[in-house]
Amino acid sequence: MKVQVMEQLVKQVTAFTLANSAERDSWEKAIAMSGLLAWGDGDALAVVQRWLDRAVATQNSSGNLCYGDAFKAAQAGIDYTPTGSLSSALGMPLLQVYENSRKQEYLDAAERQIQALVNSPRTSDGGICPRYEARELWVDFTYLTCPFLVRFGQITGEDKYIEEAVLQFEVHVAHLLDEKADLARHMWCEVPNCYPQSTFWSRGCGWLLLAGIHLLELLPSHPKAGLFKDVVRRLLTAMSKHQDRNGYLRNTLDDPRSNFEASGTLMFAFAIPRALELDMDLVDKALIENALRAFGVVAGSVEPSGKIPGVTVPPGGPNVVYDWAMYGQGFFLLAAKALKPYLTE
């Protein structure tokens, strides 16, 4: 793909993303914000700041940003009350905008969200639960919470939040990363000890993979950096074995009857150049071709409006609806930015 083609697609995807934010969305638009911030467009940055201003204005008494509503997905039979985990997704873009603006109200809001997160219910080994209804761990929350905890700890000088992030990553890896397949399961329940959703979901593997990359980027000298590297290497190697010749990953990676899925494919495409940027010996350099194929096949599906189709909507896993989602938009923008140096002029 030529750089000019990619940049035109980025403009289209950006325009659609800016026009389709949901007021009460407390997490999906966080990834879109990260993608928009990565490109640094002034108009887009102004919109992101307005979204974050609303998230702060609607932060509830528990500390959850952007309303913190109960999560309901009728088509999947899901209805639960989020802990401080879900809206912590907004933490990273919030801190990024704080660092650019130095507005104390953003840091104060981040502090309230952090307290909501660390005071959430936990498993017996310290894992933060994503919902009040059960003692469970979900792989998504490694990405949605761990980088936020680290960055908040770095900005405020409070190392306890950095160590909390490392603990969360360790506990989630221990329960959800399969030792034989080197792929991640979606959910683990403590009592009864089981996997309510145990398939190797492509976006779920992407969440854990990108959490490891973010932690390695933020904490390259941490005593647990070896764990971050090991998880990233294992996941990327295993996921690459399930990539179809056309470039896509399937929604359930090892199920040949599962449909191809765009967001997990884009996360895979984004992760490879980021991993190589952090450590050229971290993964096989030849995987950059896998990343380009993954990005290219999704790029070919982008609609004229800038909407990215073929994304499984929440709650993820098998047997869910395909449509578009703000995280699909965001991961397209992030992958495009990371892969730009590898495209042709």
Coordinates of C-alpha atoms in Angstrom, one line a residue:
M1 CA 0.0 0.0 0.0
K2 CA 1.2 3.5 -0.8
V3 CA 1.4 6.1 1.9
Q4 CA -0.9 8.5 0.1
V5 CA -3.6 5.8 -0.1
M6 CA -3.3 5.1 3.6
E7 CA -3.4 8.8 4.5
Q8 CA -6.6 9.3 2.6
L9 CA -8.1 6.3 4.4
V10 CA -7.0 7.9 7.7
K11 CA -8.9 11.1 6.8
Q12 CA -12.0 9.1 6.0
V13 CA -11.8 7.0 9.2
T14 CA -11.1 10.1 11.3
A15 CA -14.1 11.9 9.9
F16 CA -16.5 9.0 10.5
T17 CA -15.1 8.6 14.1
L18 CA -15.5 12.2 15.0
A19 CA -19.1 12.2 13.8
N20 CA -20.2 9.1 15.6
S21 CA -19.3 9.3 19.3
A22 CA -21.9 8.1 21.8
E23 CA -22.4 10.4 24.8
R24 CA -22.7 7.6 27.3
D25 CA -20.0 5.3 25.9
S26 CA -17.6 4.9 28.8
W27 CA -14.9 2.8 27.1
E28 CA -15.2 2.1 23.4
K29 CA -14.4 5.7 22.4
A30 CA -11.2 5.6 24.6
I31 CA -9.4 3.6 21.9
A32 CA -10.7 5.9 19.2
M33 CA -9.3 8.8 21.2
S34 CA -5.9 7.1 21.4
G35 CA -6.0 6.7 17.6
L36 CA -7.0 10.3 17.0
L37 CA -4.4 11.6 19.4
A38 CA -1.7 9.5 17.7
W39 CA -2.2 11.5 14.4
G40 CA -2.1 14.9 16.1
D41 CA -4.7 16.6 13.9
G42 CA -5.7 19.9 15.6
D43 CA -9.4 19.7 14.8
A44 CA -9.5 16.1 16.1
L45 CA -7.7 16.9 19.2
A46 CA -10.2 19.6 20.0
V47 CA -13.0 17.1 19.7
V48 CA -11.2 14.6 21.9
Q49 CA -10.8 17.3 24.5
R50 CA -14.6 18.0 24.4
W51 CA -15.3 14.3 24.8
L52 CA -13.1 14.1 27.8
D53 CA -14.6 17.3 29.2
R54 CA -18.0 15.5 29.1
A55 CA -16.5 12.4 30.6
V56 CA -15.3 14.5 33.5
A57 CA -18.5 16.4 33.8
T58 CA -20.5 13.2 34.0
Q59 CA -18.1 11.3 36.4
N60 CA -20.3 9.7 39.0
S61 CA -19.9 9.7 42.8
S62 CA -18.2 6.4 42.7
G63 CA -15.4 7.9 40.5
N64 CA -16.4 6.3 37.3
L65 CA -15.9 8.6 34.3
C66 CA -18.7 9.2 31.7
Y67 CA -21.8 8.1 33.6
G68 CA -20.5 4.7 34.6
D69 CA -23.8 3.1 33.5
A70 CA -24.7 -0.5 33.9
F71 CA -23.6 -2.4 30.8
K72 CA -26.4 -4.0 28.8
A73 CA -26.2 -6.0 25.6
A74 CA -29.6 -7.5 25.1
Q75 CA -28.7 -9.5 22.0
A76 CA -26.0 -11.4 24.0
G77 CA -28.0 -11.6 27.2
I78 CA -25.5 -9.4 29.1
D79 CA -26.5 -7.1 31.9
Y80 CA -24.0 -6.2 34.6
T81 CA -22.8 -3.5 36.9
P82 CA -19.2 -2.4 36.0
T83 CA -16.6 -1.9 38.8
G84 CA -14.0 0.9 38.3
S85 CA -12.4 -1.2 35.5
L86 CA -14.6 -0.3 32.5
S87 CA -14.4 3.5 32.6
S88 CA -10.7 3.3 33.4
A89 CA -10.3 2.8 29.7
L90 CA -10.6 6.6 29.4
G91 CA -7.7 7.1 31.8
M92 CA -4.9 7.0 29.2
P93 CA -6.3 9.6 26.8
L94 CA -7.3 11.7 29.8
L95 CA -3.7 11.7 31.1
Q96 CA -2.4 12.4 27.7
V97 CA -4.6 15.5 27.4
Y98 CA -3.6 16.4 31.0
E99 CA 0.1 16.3 30.0
N100 CA -0.6 18.6 27.0
S101 CA -2.8 21.1 28.9
R102 CA -1.7 20.7 32.5
K103 CA -5.3 21.3 33.6
Q104 CA -5.6 20.1 37.2
E105 CA -9.2 19.1 36.7
Y106 CA -8.1 16.3 34.4
L107 CA -5.6 14.9 36.9
D108 CA -8.1 15.2 39.7
A109 CA -10.6 13.2 37.6
A110 CA -8.0 10.6 36.9
E111 CA -7.3 10.3 40.7
R112 CA -11.0 9.7 41.3
Q113 CA -11.1 7.0 38.6
I114 CA -8.0 5.4 40.0
Q115 CA -9.5 5.1 43.4
A116 CA -12.7 3.6 41.9
L117 CA -10.5 1.1 40.2
V118 CA -8.2 0.0 43.1
N119 CA -11.2 -0.2 45.5
S120 CA -13.1 -2.5 43.2
P121 CA -13.8 -6.1 44.3
R122 CA -11.0 -8.6 43.8
T123 CA -10.2 -12.2 43.5
S124 CA -8.4 -14.0 46.3
D125 CA -5.1 -13.4 44.6
G126 CA -5.7 -9.7 44.0
G127 CA -7.1 -9.5 40.5
I128 CA -9.5 -6.6 40.0
C129 CA -12.9 -7.9 39.0
P130 CA -14.7 -6.1 36.1
R131 CA -18.3 -6.5 37.5
Y132 CA -19.9 -6.7 40.9
E133 CA -22.0 -9.7 40.1
A134 CA -19.1 -12.3 40.2
R135 CA -15.5 -12.8 41.1
E136 CA -14.1 -13.0 37.6
L137 CA -11.2 -11.8 35.5
W138 CA -11.6 -10.7 31.9
V139 CA -8.7 -10.4 29.6
D140 CA -9.8 -7.0 28.1
F141 CA -9.0 -5.3 31.4
T142 CA -5.3 -5.8 31.1
Y143 CA -5.3 -3.2 28.3
L144 CA -8.0 -1.0 29.8
T145 CA -6.4 -0.6 33.2
C146 CA -2.7 -1.5 33.5
P147 CA -1.2 1.2 31.3
F148 CA -3.4 3.8 33.1
L149 CA -2.2 2.6 36.5
V150 CA 1.4 2.9 35.4
R151 CA 1.1 6.3 33.8
F152 CA -0.8 7.7 36.7
G153 CA 1.9 6.4 39.1
Q154 CA 4.6 7.9 37.0
I155 CA 3.0 11.3 36.7
T156 CA 2.2 11.5 40.5
G157 CA 5.3 9.8 41.7
E158 CA 3.3 7.1 43.5
D159 CA 5.0 3.8 42.7
K160 CA 2.2 1.8 44.4
Y161 CA 0.1 2.2 41.3
I162 CA 2.9 1.0 39.1
E163 CA 3.2 -2.1 41.1
E164 CA -0.6 -2.5 41.1
A165 CA -0.5 -2.6 37.3
V166 CA 2.2 -5.2 37.3
L167 CA 0.3 -7.3 39.8
Q168 CA -2.9 -7.1 37.6
F169 CA -0.9 -8.2 34.5
E170 CA 0.7 -11.1 36.4
V171 CA -2.6 -12.3 37.9
H172 CA -4.5 -12.1 34.6
V173 CA -1.7 -13.9 32.7
A174 CA -1.6 -16.6 35.3
H175 CA -5.3 -17.4 34.9
L176 CA -6.0 -16.6 31.2
L177 CA -2.9 -17.3 29.1
D178 CA -3.0 -20.9 28.0
E179 CA 0.4 -22.6 28.6
K180 CA 0.1 -24.9 25.7
A181 CA -1.5 -22.8 23.0
D182 CA 0.2 -19.5 24.1
L183 CA -3.2 -17.8 23.4
A184 CA -5.5 -16.0 25.9
R185 CA -8.9 -17.1 27.1
H186 CA -11.6 -14.5 27.6
M187 CA -13.0 -14.9 31.1
W188 CA -12.1 -16.9 34.3
C189 CA -14.4 -17.3 37.3
E190 CA -13.0 -18.0 40.7
V191 CA -16.1 -19.7 42.3
P192 CA -16.9 -22.1 40.8
N193 CA -13.4 -22.3 39.2
C194 CA -14.3 -22.3 35.5
Y195 CA -14.0 -20.4 32.2
P196 CA -17.4 -19.0 31.4
Q197 CA -16.0 -17.9 28.0
S198 CA -13.0 -20.0 27.1
T199 CA -12.4 -19.6 23.4
F200 CA -9.2 -18.1 22.0
W201 CA -10.9 -14.9 20.9
S202 CA -8.8 -12.8 18.6
R203 CA -9.5 -9.4 20.1
G204 CA -9.0 -10.9 23.6
C205 CA -5.6 -12.1 22.6
G206 CA -5.0 -8.6 21.2
W207 CA -6.0 -6.9 24.5
L208 CA -3.4 -8.9 26.4
L209 CA -0.8 -8.5 23.7
L210 CA -1.1 -4.7 23.6
A211 CA -1.1 -4.5 27.4
G212 CA 2.2 -6.3 27.4
I213 CA 3.6 -3.9 24.8
H214 CA 2.4 -0.8 26.7
L215 CA 3.9 -2.1 29.9
L216 CA 7.2 -2.8 28.2
E217 CA 7.2 0.7 26.7
L218 CA 6.4 2.3 30.0
L219 CA 8.5 0.1 32.2
P220 CA 11.5 -1.2 30.1
S221 CA 13.8 -1.6 33.2
H222 CA 11.2 -3.0 35.6
P223 CA 12.2 -6.4 37.2
K224 CA 9.1 -7.9 35.5
A225 CA 10.0 -6.6 32.0
G226 CA 11.1 -10.1 31.2
L227 CA 7.5 -11.3 31.8
F228 CA 6.1 -8.5 29.5
K229 CA 8.5 -9.6 26.7
D230 CA 7.7 -13.3 27.2
V231 CA 4.0 -12.7 26.9
V232 CA 4.3 -10.5 23.9
R233 CA 6.6 -12.9 22.1
R234 CA 4.4 -15.9 22.9
L235 CA 1.2 -14.2 21.8
L236 CA 2.5 -12.8 18.6
T237 CA 4.1 -16.0 17.5
A238 CA 1.0 -18.0 18.3
M239 CA -1.4 -15.5 16.7
S240 CA 0.7 -15.4 13.5
K241 CA 0.1 -19.1 13.1
H242 CA -3.6 -18.5 12.8
Q243 CA -3.5 -15.7 10.3
D244 CA -5.3 -16.6 7.0
R245 CA -3.5 -16.2 3.7
N246 CA -5.8 -13.2 3.0
G247 CA -4.4 -11.4 6.0
Y248 CA -7.3 -11.7 8.4
L249 CA -7.5 -13.4 11.8
R250 CA -10.7 -15.2 12.6
N251 CA -12.9 -14.1 15.5
T252 CA -12.1 -17.4 17.3
L253 CA -8.6 -17.9 16.2
D254 CA -8.5 -21.7 16.0
D255 CA -12.0 -22.3 14.6
P256 CA -12.1 -22.6 10.8
R257 CA -15.9 -22.0 10.9
S258 CA -15.5 -18.6 12.7
N259 CA -15.7 -15.6 10.5
F260 CA -12.9 -13.2 9.8
E261 CA -12.9 -10.2 12.2
A262 CA -11.4 -6.7 11.7
S263 CA -10.6 -5.4 15.1
G264 CA -8.5 -8.3 16.3
T265 CA -6.7 -8.2 12.9
L266 CA -5.9 -4.5 13.3
M267 CA -4.6 -5.1 16.9
F268 CA -2.3 -7.7 15.5
A269 CA -1.2 -5.4 12.7
F270 CA -0.5 -2.6 15.3
A271 CA 1.3 -4.8 17.7
I272 CA 4.0 -6.0 15.4
P273 CA 5.7 -2.7 14.4
R274 CA 5.3 -1.5 18.0
A275 CA 7.1 -4.6 19.3
L276 CA 9.9 -4.2 16.8
E277 CA 10.2 -0.5 17.7
L278 CA 10.7 -1.4 21.3
D279 CA 13.1 -4.3 20.8
M280 CA 14.2 -5.5 17.4
D281 CA 15.0 -8.9 18.9
L282 CA 11.6 -9.3 20.6
V283 CA 9.9 -11.0 17.6
D284 CA 10.8 -12.3 14.2
K285 CA 11.4 -9.2 11.9
A286 CA 9.7 -11.1 9.1
L287 CA 6.4 -10.6 10.9
I288 CA 6.2 -7.1 9.6
E289 CA 4.9 -8.7 6.3
N290 CA 2.1 -10.3 8.4
A291 CA 1.3 -6.9 9.8
L292 CA 1.1 -5.3 6.4
R293 CA -1.1 -8.0 5.0
A294 CA -3.4 -7.7 8.1
F295 CA -3.7 -4.0 7.7
G296 CA -4.0 -4.1 4.0
V297 CA -7.0 -6.5 4.0
V298 CA -8.9 -4.5 6.5
A299 CA -8.0 -1.2 4.7
G300 CA -9.6 -2.7 1.6
S301 CA -12.9 -3.0 3.5
V302 CA -13.2 0.6 4.7
E303 CA -16.4 2.1 3.4
P304 CA -16.5 5.5 1.6
S305 CA -17.9 7.1 4.8
G306 CA -14.9 5.9 6.8
K307 CA -16.7 3.2 8.7
I308 CA -14.8 0.0 9.3
P309 CA -17.1 -3.0 9.0
G310 CA -16.6 -6.6 10.1
V311 CA -16.0 -5.8 13.8
T312 CA -17.6 -8.0 16.5
V313 CA -19.5 -5.8 19.0
P314 CA -19.4 -6.2 22.8
P315 CA -19.3 -8.4 24.7
G316 CA -17.0 -10.1 22.2
G317 CA -16.2 -13.8 22.0
P318 CA -18.1 -16.2 19.7
N319 CA -21.6 -15.8 18.4
V320 CA -21.8 -12.1 18.6
V321 CA -23.0 -9.5 16.0
Y322 CA -20.7 -8.1 13.4
D323 CA -21.0 -4.3 12.8
W324 CA -18.7 -1.4 13.5
A325 CA -17.3 -0.1 16.8
M326 CA -15.3 2.9 18.0
Y327 CA -12.4 0.6 19.0
G328 CA -12.3 -0.8 15.5
Q329 CA -11.9 2.8 14.2
G330 CA -9.3 3.5 16.8
F331 CA -7.2 0.5 16.1
F332 CA -7.2 1.3 12.4
L333 CA -5.8 4.7 13.2
L334 CA -3.2 3.3 15.5
A335 CA -2.1 0.5 13.1
A336 CA -1.9 3.0 10.2
K337 CA 0.4 5.3 12.3
A338 CA 2.7 2.4 13.4
L339 CA 2.9 0.9 9.9
K340 CA 3.5 4.2 8.0
P341 CA 7.3 3.8 7.9
Y342 CA 6.9 0.4 6.2
L343 CA 4.6 1.6 3.4
T344 CA 5.8 2.7 -0.1
E345 CA 5.9 6.3 -1.2

